[in-house]
Short mmCIF file of C-alpha atoms and ligand atoms in Angstrom, two decimals:
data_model
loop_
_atom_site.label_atom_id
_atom_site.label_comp_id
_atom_site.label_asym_id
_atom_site.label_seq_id
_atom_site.Cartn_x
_atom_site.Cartn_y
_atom_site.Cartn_z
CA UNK A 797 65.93 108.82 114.16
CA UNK A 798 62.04 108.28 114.60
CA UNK A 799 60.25 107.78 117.70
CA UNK A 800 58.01 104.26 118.28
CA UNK A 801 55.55 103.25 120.99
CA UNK A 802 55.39 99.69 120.32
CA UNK A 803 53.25 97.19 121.38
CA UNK A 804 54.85 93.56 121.88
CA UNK A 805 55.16 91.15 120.81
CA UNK A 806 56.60 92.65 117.49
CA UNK A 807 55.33 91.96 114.43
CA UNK A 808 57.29 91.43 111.00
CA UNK A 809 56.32 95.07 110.26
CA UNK A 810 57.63 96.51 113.23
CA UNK A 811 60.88 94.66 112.46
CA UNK A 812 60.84 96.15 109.20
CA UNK A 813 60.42 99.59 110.07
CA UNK A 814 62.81 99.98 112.66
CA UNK A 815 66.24 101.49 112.20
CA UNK A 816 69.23 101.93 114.23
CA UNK A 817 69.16 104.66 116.48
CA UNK A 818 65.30 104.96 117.08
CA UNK A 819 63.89 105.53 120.27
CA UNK A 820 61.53 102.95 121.29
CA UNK A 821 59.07 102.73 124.49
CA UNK A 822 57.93 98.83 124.75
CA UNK A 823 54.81 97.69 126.65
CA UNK A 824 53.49 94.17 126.62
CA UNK A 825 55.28 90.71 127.76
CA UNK A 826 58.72 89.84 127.00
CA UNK A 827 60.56 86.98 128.26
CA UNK A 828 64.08 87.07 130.28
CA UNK A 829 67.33 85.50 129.78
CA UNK A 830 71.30 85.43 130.49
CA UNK A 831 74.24 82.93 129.33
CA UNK A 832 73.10 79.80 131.93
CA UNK A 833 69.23 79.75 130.11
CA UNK A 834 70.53 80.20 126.92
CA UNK A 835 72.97 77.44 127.34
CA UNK A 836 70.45 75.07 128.57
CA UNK A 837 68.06 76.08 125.85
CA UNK A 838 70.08 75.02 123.13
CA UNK A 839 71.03 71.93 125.09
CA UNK A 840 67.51 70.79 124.82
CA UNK A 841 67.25 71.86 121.04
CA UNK A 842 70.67 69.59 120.33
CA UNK A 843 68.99 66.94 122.37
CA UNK A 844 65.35 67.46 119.87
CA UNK A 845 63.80 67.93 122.75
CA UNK A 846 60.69 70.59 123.11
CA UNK A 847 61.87 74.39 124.55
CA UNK A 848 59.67 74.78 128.20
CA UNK A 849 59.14 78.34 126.78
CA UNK A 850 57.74 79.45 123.63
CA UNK A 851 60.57 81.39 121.11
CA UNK A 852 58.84 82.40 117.99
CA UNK A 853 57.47 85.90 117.55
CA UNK A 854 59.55 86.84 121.02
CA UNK A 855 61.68 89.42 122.61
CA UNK A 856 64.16 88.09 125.03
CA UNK A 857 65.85 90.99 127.45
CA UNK A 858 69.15 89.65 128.41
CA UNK A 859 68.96 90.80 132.70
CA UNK A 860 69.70 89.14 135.78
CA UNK A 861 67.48 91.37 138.20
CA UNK A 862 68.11 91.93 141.71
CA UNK A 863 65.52 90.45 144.30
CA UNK A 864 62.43 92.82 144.80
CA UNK A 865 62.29 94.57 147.88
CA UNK A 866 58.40 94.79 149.44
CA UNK A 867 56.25 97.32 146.90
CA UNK A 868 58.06 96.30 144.24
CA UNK A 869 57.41 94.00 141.15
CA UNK A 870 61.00 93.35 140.54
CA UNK A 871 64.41 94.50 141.93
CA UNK A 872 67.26 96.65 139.62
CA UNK A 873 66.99 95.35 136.37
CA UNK A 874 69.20 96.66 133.84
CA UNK A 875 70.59 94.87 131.11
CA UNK A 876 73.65 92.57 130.83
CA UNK A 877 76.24 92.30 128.29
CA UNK A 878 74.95 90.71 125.08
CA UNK A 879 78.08 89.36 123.59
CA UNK A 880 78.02 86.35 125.85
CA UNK A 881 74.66 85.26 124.37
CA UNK A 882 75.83 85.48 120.83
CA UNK A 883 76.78 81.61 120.56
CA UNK A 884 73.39 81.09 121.35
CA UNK A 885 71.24 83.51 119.20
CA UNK A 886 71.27 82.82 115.63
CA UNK A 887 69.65 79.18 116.74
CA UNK A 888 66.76 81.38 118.06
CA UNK A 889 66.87 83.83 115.67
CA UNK A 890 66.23 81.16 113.33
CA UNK A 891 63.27 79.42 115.15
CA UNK A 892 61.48 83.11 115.08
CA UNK A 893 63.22 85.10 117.84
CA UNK A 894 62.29 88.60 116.42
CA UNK A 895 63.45 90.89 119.61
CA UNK A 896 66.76 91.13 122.01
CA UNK A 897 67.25 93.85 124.47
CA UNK A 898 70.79 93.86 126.25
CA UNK A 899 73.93 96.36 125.79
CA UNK A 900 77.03 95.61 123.72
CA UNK A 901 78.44 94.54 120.42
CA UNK A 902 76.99 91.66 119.03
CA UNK A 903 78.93 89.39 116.69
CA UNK A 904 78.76 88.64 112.70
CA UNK A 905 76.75 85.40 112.56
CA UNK A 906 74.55 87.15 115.19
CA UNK A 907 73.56 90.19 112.90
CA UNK A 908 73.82 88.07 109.35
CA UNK A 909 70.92 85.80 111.67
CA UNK A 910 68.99 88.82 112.41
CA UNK A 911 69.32 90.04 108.68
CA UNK A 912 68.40 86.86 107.06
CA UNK A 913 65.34 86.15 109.52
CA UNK A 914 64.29 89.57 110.14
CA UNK A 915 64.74 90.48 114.42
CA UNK A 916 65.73 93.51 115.85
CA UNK A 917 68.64 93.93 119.03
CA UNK A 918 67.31 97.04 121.38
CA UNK A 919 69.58 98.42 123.83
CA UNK A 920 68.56 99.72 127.38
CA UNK A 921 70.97 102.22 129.53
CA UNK A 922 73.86 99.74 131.28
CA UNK A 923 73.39 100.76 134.98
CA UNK A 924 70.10 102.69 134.71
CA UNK A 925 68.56 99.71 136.16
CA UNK A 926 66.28 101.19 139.26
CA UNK A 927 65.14 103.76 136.84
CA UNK A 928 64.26 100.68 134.31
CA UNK A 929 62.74 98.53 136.80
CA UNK A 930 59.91 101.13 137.10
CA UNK A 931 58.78 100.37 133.75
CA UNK A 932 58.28 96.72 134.74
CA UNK A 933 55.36 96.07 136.31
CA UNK A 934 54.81 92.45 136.90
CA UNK A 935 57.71 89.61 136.90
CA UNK A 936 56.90 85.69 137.25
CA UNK A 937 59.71 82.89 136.68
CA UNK A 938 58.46 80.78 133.44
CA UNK A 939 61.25 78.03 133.46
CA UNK A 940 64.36 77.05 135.45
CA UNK A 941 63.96 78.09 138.83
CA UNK A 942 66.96 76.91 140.10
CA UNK A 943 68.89 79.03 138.04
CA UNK A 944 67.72 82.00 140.75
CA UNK A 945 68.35 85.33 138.99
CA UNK A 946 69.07 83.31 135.93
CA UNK A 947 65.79 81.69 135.46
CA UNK A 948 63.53 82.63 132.69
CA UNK A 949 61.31 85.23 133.54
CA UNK A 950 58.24 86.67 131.82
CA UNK A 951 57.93 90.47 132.18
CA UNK A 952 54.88 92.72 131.62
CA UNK A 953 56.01 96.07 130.82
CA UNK A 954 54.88 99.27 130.30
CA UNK A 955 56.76 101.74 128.02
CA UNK A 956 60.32 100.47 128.95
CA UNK A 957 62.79 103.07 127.29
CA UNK A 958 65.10 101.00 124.61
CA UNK A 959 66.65 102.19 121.18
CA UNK A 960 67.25 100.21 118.43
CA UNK A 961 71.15 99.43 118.14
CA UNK A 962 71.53 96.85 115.15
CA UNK A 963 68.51 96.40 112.69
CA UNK A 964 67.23 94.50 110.48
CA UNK A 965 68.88 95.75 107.52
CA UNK A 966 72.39 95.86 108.96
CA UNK A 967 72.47 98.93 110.32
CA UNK A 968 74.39 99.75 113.39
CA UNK A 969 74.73 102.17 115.96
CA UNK A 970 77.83 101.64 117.45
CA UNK A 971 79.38 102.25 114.55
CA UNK A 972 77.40 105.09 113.19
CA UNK A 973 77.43 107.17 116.48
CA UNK A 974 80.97 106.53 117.78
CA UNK A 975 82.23 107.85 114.11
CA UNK A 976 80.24 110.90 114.12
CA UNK A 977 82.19 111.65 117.38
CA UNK A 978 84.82 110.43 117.44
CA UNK A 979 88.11 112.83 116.72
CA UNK A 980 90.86 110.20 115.63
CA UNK B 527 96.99 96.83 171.80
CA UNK B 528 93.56 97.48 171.13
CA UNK B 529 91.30 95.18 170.67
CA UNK B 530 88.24 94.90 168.12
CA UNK B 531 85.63 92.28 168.20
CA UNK B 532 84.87 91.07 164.91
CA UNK B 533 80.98 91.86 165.01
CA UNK B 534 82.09 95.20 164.74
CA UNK B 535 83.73 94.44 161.29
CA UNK B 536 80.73 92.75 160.31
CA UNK B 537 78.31 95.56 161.29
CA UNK B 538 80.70 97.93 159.19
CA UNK B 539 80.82 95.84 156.43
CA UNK B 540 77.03 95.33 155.76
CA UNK B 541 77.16 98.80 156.48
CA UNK B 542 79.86 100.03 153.49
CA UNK B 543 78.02 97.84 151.09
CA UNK B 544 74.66 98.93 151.79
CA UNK B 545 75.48 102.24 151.35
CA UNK B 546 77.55 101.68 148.26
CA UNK B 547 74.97 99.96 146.28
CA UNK B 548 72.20 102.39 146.86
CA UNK B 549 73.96 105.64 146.98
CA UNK B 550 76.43 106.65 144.40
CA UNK B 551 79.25 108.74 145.74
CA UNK B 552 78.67 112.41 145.72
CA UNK B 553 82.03 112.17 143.32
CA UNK B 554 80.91 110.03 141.06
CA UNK B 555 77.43 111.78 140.46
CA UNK B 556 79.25 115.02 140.29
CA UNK B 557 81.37 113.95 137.17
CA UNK B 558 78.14 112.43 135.65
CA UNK B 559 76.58 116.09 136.06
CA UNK B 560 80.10 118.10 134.68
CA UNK B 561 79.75 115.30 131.85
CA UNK B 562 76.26 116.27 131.35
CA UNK B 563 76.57 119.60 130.72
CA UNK B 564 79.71 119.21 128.19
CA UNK B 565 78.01 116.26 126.40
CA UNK B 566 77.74 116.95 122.48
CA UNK B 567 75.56 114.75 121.55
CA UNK B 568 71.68 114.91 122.12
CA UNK B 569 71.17 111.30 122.88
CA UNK B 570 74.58 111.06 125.05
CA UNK B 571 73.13 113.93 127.35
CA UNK B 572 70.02 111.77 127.49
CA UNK B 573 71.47 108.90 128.57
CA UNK B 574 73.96 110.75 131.06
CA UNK B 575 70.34 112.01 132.17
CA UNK B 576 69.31 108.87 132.32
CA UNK B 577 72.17 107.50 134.43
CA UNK B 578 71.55 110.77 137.36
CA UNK B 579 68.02 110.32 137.17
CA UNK B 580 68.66 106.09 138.14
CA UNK B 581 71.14 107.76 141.41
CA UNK B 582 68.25 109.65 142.24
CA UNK B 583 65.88 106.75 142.35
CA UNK B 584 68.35 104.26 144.24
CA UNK B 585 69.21 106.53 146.76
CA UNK B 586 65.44 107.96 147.43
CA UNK B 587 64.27 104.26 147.34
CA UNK B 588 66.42 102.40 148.29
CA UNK B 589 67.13 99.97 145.79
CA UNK B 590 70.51 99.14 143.88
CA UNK B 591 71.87 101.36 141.47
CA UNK B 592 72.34 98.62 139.21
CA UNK B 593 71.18 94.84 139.21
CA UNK B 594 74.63 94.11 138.94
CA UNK B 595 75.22 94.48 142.60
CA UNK B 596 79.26 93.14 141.82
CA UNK B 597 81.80 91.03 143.73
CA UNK B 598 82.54 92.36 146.98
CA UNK B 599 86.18 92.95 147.30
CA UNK B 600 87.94 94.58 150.28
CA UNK B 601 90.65 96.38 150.63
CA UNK B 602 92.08 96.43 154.52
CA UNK B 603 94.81 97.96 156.12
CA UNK B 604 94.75 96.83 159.72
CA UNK B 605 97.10 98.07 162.52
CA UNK B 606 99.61 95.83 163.81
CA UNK B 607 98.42 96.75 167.36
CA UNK B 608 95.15 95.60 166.85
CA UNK B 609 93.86 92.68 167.74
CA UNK B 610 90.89 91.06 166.63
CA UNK B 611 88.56 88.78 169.17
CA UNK B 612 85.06 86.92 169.29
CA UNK B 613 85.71 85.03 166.32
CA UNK B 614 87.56 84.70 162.58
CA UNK B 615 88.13 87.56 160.66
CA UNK B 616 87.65 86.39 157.29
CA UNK B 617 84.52 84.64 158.29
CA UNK B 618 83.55 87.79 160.05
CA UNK B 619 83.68 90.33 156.74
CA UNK B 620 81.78 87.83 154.68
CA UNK B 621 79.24 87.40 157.10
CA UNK B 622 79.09 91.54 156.49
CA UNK B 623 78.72 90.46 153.08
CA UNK B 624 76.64 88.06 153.90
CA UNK B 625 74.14 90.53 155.71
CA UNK B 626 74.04 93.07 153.16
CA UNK B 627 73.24 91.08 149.91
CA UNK B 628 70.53 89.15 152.50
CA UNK B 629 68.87 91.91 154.04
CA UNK B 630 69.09 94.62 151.29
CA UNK B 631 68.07 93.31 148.13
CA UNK B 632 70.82 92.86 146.67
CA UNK B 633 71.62 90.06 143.53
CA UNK B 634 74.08 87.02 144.79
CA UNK B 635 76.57 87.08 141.71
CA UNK B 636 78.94 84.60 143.15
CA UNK B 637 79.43 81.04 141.96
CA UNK B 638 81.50 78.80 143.52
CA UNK B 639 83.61 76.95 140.82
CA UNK B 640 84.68 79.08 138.23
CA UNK B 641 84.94 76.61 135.28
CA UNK B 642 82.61 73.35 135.91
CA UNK B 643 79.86 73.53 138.14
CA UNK B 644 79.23 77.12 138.47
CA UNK B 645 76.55 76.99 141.21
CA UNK B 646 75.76 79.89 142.34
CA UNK B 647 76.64 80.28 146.49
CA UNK B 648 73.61 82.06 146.85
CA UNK B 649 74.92 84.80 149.47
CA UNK B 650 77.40 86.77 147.39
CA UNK B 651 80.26 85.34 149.21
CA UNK B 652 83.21 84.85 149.49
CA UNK B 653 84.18 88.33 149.12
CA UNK B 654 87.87 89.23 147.79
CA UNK B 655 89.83 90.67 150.94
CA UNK B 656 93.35 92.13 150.30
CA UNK B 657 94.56 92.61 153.97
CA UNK B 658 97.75 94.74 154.64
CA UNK B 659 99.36 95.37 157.94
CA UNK B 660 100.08 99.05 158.81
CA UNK B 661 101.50 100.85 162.21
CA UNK B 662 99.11 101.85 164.50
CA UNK B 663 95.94 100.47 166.32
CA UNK B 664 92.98 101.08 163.63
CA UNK B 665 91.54 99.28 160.83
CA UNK B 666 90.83 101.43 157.47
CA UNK B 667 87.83 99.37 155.32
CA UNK B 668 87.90 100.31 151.90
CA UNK B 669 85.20 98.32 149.35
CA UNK B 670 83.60 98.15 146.29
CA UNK B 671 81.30 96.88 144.96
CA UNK B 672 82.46 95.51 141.48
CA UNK B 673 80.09 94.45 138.53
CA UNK B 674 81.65 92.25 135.98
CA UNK B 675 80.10 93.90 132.47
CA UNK B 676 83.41 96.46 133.23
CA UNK B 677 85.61 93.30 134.59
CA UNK B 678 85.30 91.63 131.99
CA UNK B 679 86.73 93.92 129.92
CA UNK B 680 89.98 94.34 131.81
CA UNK B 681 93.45 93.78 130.62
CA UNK B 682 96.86 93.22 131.81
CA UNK B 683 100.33 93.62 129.82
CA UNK B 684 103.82 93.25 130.59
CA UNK B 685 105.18 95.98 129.20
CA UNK B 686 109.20 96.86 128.81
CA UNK B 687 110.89 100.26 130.03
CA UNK B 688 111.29 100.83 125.77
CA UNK B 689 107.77 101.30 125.49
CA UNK B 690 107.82 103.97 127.92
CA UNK B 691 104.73 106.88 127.88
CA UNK B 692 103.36 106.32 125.00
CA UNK B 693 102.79 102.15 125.65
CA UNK B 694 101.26 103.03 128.49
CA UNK B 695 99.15 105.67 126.85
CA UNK B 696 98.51 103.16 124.00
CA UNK B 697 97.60 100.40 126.06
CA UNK B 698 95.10 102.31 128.47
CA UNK B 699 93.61 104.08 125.23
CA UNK B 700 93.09 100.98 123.57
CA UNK B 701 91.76 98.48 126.19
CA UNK B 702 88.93 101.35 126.65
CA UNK B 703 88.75 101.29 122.88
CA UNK B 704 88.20 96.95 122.39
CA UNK B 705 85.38 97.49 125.21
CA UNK B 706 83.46 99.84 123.50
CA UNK B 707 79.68 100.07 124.82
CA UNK B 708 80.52 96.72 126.74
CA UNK B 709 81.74 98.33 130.22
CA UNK B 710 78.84 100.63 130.42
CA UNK B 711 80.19 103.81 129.85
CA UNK B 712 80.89 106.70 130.83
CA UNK B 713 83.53 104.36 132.23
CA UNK B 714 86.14 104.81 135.35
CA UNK B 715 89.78 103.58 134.40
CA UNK B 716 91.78 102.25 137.02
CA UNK B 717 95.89 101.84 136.36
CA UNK B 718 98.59 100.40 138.05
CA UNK B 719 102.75 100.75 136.22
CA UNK B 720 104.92 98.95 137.80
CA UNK B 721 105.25 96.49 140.14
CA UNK B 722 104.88 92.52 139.18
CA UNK B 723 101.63 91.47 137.30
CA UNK B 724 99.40 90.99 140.26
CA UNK B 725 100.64 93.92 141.99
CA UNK B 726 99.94 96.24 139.09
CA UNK B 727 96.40 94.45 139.18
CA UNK B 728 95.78 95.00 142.69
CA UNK B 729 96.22 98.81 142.40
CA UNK B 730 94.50 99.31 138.93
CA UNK B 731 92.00 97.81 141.03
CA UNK B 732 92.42 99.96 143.74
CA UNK B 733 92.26 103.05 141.49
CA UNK B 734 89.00 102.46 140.53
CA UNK B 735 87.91 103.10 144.15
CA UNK B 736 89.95 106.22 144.05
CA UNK B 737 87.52 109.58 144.55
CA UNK B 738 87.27 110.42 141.02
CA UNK B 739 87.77 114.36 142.55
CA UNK B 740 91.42 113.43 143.14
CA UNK B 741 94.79 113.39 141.15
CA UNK B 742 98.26 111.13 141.28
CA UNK B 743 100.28 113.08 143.11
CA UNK B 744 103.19 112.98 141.23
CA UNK B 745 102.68 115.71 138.39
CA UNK B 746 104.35 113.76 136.06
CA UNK B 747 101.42 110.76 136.74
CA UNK B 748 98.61 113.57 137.21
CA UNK B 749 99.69 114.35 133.70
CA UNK B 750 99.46 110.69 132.25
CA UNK B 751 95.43 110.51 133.96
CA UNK B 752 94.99 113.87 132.27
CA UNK B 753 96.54 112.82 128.65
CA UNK B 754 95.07 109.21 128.85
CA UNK B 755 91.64 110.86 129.59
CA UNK B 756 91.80 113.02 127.03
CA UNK B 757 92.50 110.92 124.43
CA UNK B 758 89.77 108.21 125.21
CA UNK B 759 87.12 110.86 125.12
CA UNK B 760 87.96 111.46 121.66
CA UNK B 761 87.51 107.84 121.04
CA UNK B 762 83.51 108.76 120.43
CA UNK B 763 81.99 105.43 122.15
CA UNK B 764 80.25 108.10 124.52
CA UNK B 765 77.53 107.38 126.82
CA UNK B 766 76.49 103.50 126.54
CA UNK B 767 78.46 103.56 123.67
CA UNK B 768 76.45 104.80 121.02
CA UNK B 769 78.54 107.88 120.52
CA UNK B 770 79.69 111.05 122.19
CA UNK B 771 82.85 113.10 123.77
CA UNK B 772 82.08 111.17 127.30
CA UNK B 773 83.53 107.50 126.94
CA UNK B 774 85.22 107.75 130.81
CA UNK B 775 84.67 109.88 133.65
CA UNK B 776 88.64 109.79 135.20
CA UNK B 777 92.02 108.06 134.37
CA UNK B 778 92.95 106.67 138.16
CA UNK B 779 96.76 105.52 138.18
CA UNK B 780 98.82 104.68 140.77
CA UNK B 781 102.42 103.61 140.49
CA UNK B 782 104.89 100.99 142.32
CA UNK B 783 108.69 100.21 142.26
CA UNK B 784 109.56 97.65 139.33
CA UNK B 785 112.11 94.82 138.19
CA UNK B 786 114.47 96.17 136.20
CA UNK B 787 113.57 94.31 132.99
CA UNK B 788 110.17 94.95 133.12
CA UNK B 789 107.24 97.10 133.52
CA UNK B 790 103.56 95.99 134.42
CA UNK B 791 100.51 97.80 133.22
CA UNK B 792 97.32 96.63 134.08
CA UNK B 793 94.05 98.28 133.45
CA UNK B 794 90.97 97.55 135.31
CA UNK B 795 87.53 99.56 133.73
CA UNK B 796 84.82 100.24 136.09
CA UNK B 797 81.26 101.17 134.56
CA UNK B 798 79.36 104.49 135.92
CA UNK B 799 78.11 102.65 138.56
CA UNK B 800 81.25 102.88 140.31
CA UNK B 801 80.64 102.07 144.06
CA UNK B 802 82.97 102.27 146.86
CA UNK B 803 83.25 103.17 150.12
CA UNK B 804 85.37 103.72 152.98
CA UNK B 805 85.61 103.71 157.29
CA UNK B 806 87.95 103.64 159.79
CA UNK B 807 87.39 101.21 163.17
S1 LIG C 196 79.05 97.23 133.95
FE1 LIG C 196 78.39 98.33 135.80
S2 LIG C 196 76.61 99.55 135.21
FE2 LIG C 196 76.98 98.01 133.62
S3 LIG C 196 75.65 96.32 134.17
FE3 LIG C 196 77.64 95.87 135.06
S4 LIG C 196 77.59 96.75 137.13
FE4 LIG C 196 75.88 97.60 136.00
#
């Protein structure tokens, strides 16, 4: 289990090199985005209409933050549950997604997409969201401002803590950790 | 009769869920630390690190625990000699609500049809309040603050008096097991037997605002939270999931007079983020 400071956004390399259960610090710009974005992103793709944001090469961190209090660039922002993105994702996997942060199990077409196209799912500490907020350091809605907390955000940040859960080549830590543990 | 004005509630509802979303109970963070030190694996103790060191920053800064600032729900039990004046009571406690998500950062995760608009109400409210009447002239306020990444992985089942233990056991065990990393563990399990199937809901949900530093006080039940723990931590989800001997911090049950065909179980998972509070007016 290797070690990465990363630079985003990631590059084909990077998504090759990564495996499950690496520890990864990200810096750079990353965009945000929970179930209501999603939903009206692949609204507008259905309709062939253009996306307000751009997908290819990106990393998408499934969060809702809370509101930022004065001195700070952003409120709490851990991440959300994945799973309720995964009807969603292999449409932007496919148009060049290569990067989703979020916590939870993801489903099969979600990880054949991310084998087939090459993208990587990083997961950030559920709940350790003051501590993760300090790693973002500038927030500005991109699209959907009406959806609040749901809106698509761009992020700057600067080594924000993640490790790789499900890679590129199928590999998968909550399989591979729960079994070395688990006593059953 | 006494008699309360409802500002008071108000004030001490802001109050409770201030306090609850930037300071973890010292309960809570002292089962994260126990867990810490009996963690076997290297990256569960760094995450269980990870999780004190994020109780540390809330409560120095200020700022919530987790984004996920939850559903408000209320549990009161209110004196049947009190009597409340200077306005309505429900509209009272979520103007508490209200006040607190407003004025202390805190996300509005409320929207206001469940199924077809889904528009947000933009002030957290309406909270859920579960009133009960009780002797006396005081009102005891106990909240939490609930995220839904653990709600959502909540289950209910009507079991039968054949099942007996070991259903129960089985069920709790494997509701914790289908929610894997989802719930954010280390998780808190909350359990109601018995009952009908909201009233087994109401006090699994209950039990997950229990102090995790106490026990059912039947031994036979303290037993059952001490077997059910048990056997989830040798599940191996661990800390957020990705393996480890710490997949829930305390087994909360509580238990209720049942039908005679039947037997409720309902199981309500809280993440580590568990935040409650309690006062008495
Ligand atoms: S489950 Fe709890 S810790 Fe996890 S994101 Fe939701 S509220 Fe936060």
């Amino acid at each position: 289990m290797a070690e990465y400071r990363i630079t985003l956004p990631l590059t084909d390399a990077d998504v090759e090199k990564l495996r499950a259960g690496d520890s990864v610090l990200l810096s750079g710009e990353m965009l945000t985005g929970r179930d209501a974005a999603h939903k009206r992103l692949i609204a507008l793709l259905d309709e062939g209409r253009e996306l307000p944001v751009e997908i290819r090469g990106q990393t998408i961190y499934y969060v809702g933050p809370a509101p930022a209090s004065p001195g700070h660039a952003v409120g709490s922002a851990g991440p959300t549950t994945s799973y309720r993105m995964d009807a969603y994702t292999p449409r932007l996997i496919e148009m060049g997604l290569k990067g989703m942060i979020g916590k939870g199990m993801r489903n099969e077409q979600v990880r054949r997409a991310m084998q087939q196209y090459g993208a990587v799912y990083f997961g950030a500490v559920g709940g350790a969201a003051a501590l993760i907020a300090k790693s973002i350091r500038e927030s500005r809605v991109l699209a959907y401002p009406d959806l609040g907390t749901e809106a698509i955000h761009l992020f700057r940040v600067e080594d924000f803590p993640v490790i790789v859960l499900m890679d590129a080549h199928g590999g998968n830590l909550y399989e591979q950790g729960p079994r070395e543990f688990g006593e059953e | 009769m006494r008699e309360i004005q409802v500002a008071e509630l108000t004030a001490g509802v802001r109050e409770l869920f201030l306090k609850a979303n930037y300071e973890i109970g010292p309960d809570v963070e002292e089962a994260v630390c126990r867990a810490c030190r009996e963690e076997k694996s290297p990256v569960g103790r760094d995450v269980l690190c990870q999780i004190r060191e994020n109780y540390r920053i809330a409560r120095e800064e200020r700022v919530a625990i987790c984004q996920d600032t939850g559903m408000a729900v209320l549990f009161m039990d209110i004196g049947q000699d009190v009597h409340f004046t200077g306005g309505d009571f429900e509209a009272a406690v979520n103007e508490g609500v209200r006040q607190a998500y407003a004025e202390g950062y805190l996300r509005k995760s409320v929207v206001q049809d469940p199924l077809f608009d889904r528009i947000n109400t933009r002030d957290n409210t309406p909270a859920v309040i579960h009133t009960r009447i009780v002797p006396g002239d005081r009102v005891h306020i106990l909240v939490t603050a609930k995220g839904f990444g653990s709600e959502n992985m909540s289950a209910v089942k009507m079991l039968v008096a054949a099942d007996g233990e070991q259903g129960v056991l089985d069920f709790i065990v494997d509701t914790v097991r289908k929610a894997g990393p989802n719930p954010c563990p280390p998780v808190v399990v909350g359990v109601g037997i018995g009952g009908t199937m909201e009233q087994a809901a109401l006090m699994a949900k209950k039990m997950t605002a229990r102090p995790l530093d106490t026990w059912n006080k039947d031994p036979r039940y303290r037993a059952l939270e001490e077997k059910a723990l048990a056997a989830i931590n040798r599940l191996g989800i661990g800390p957020a999931g990705i393996g480890g001997n710490t997949t829930a911090l305390k087994v909360n049950i509580d238990f209720a007079p049942t039908h005679i065909a039947g037997m409720p179980v309902a199981v309500n998972m809280c993440c580590h983020a568990a935040r409650h509070g309690e006062m008495t007016l």
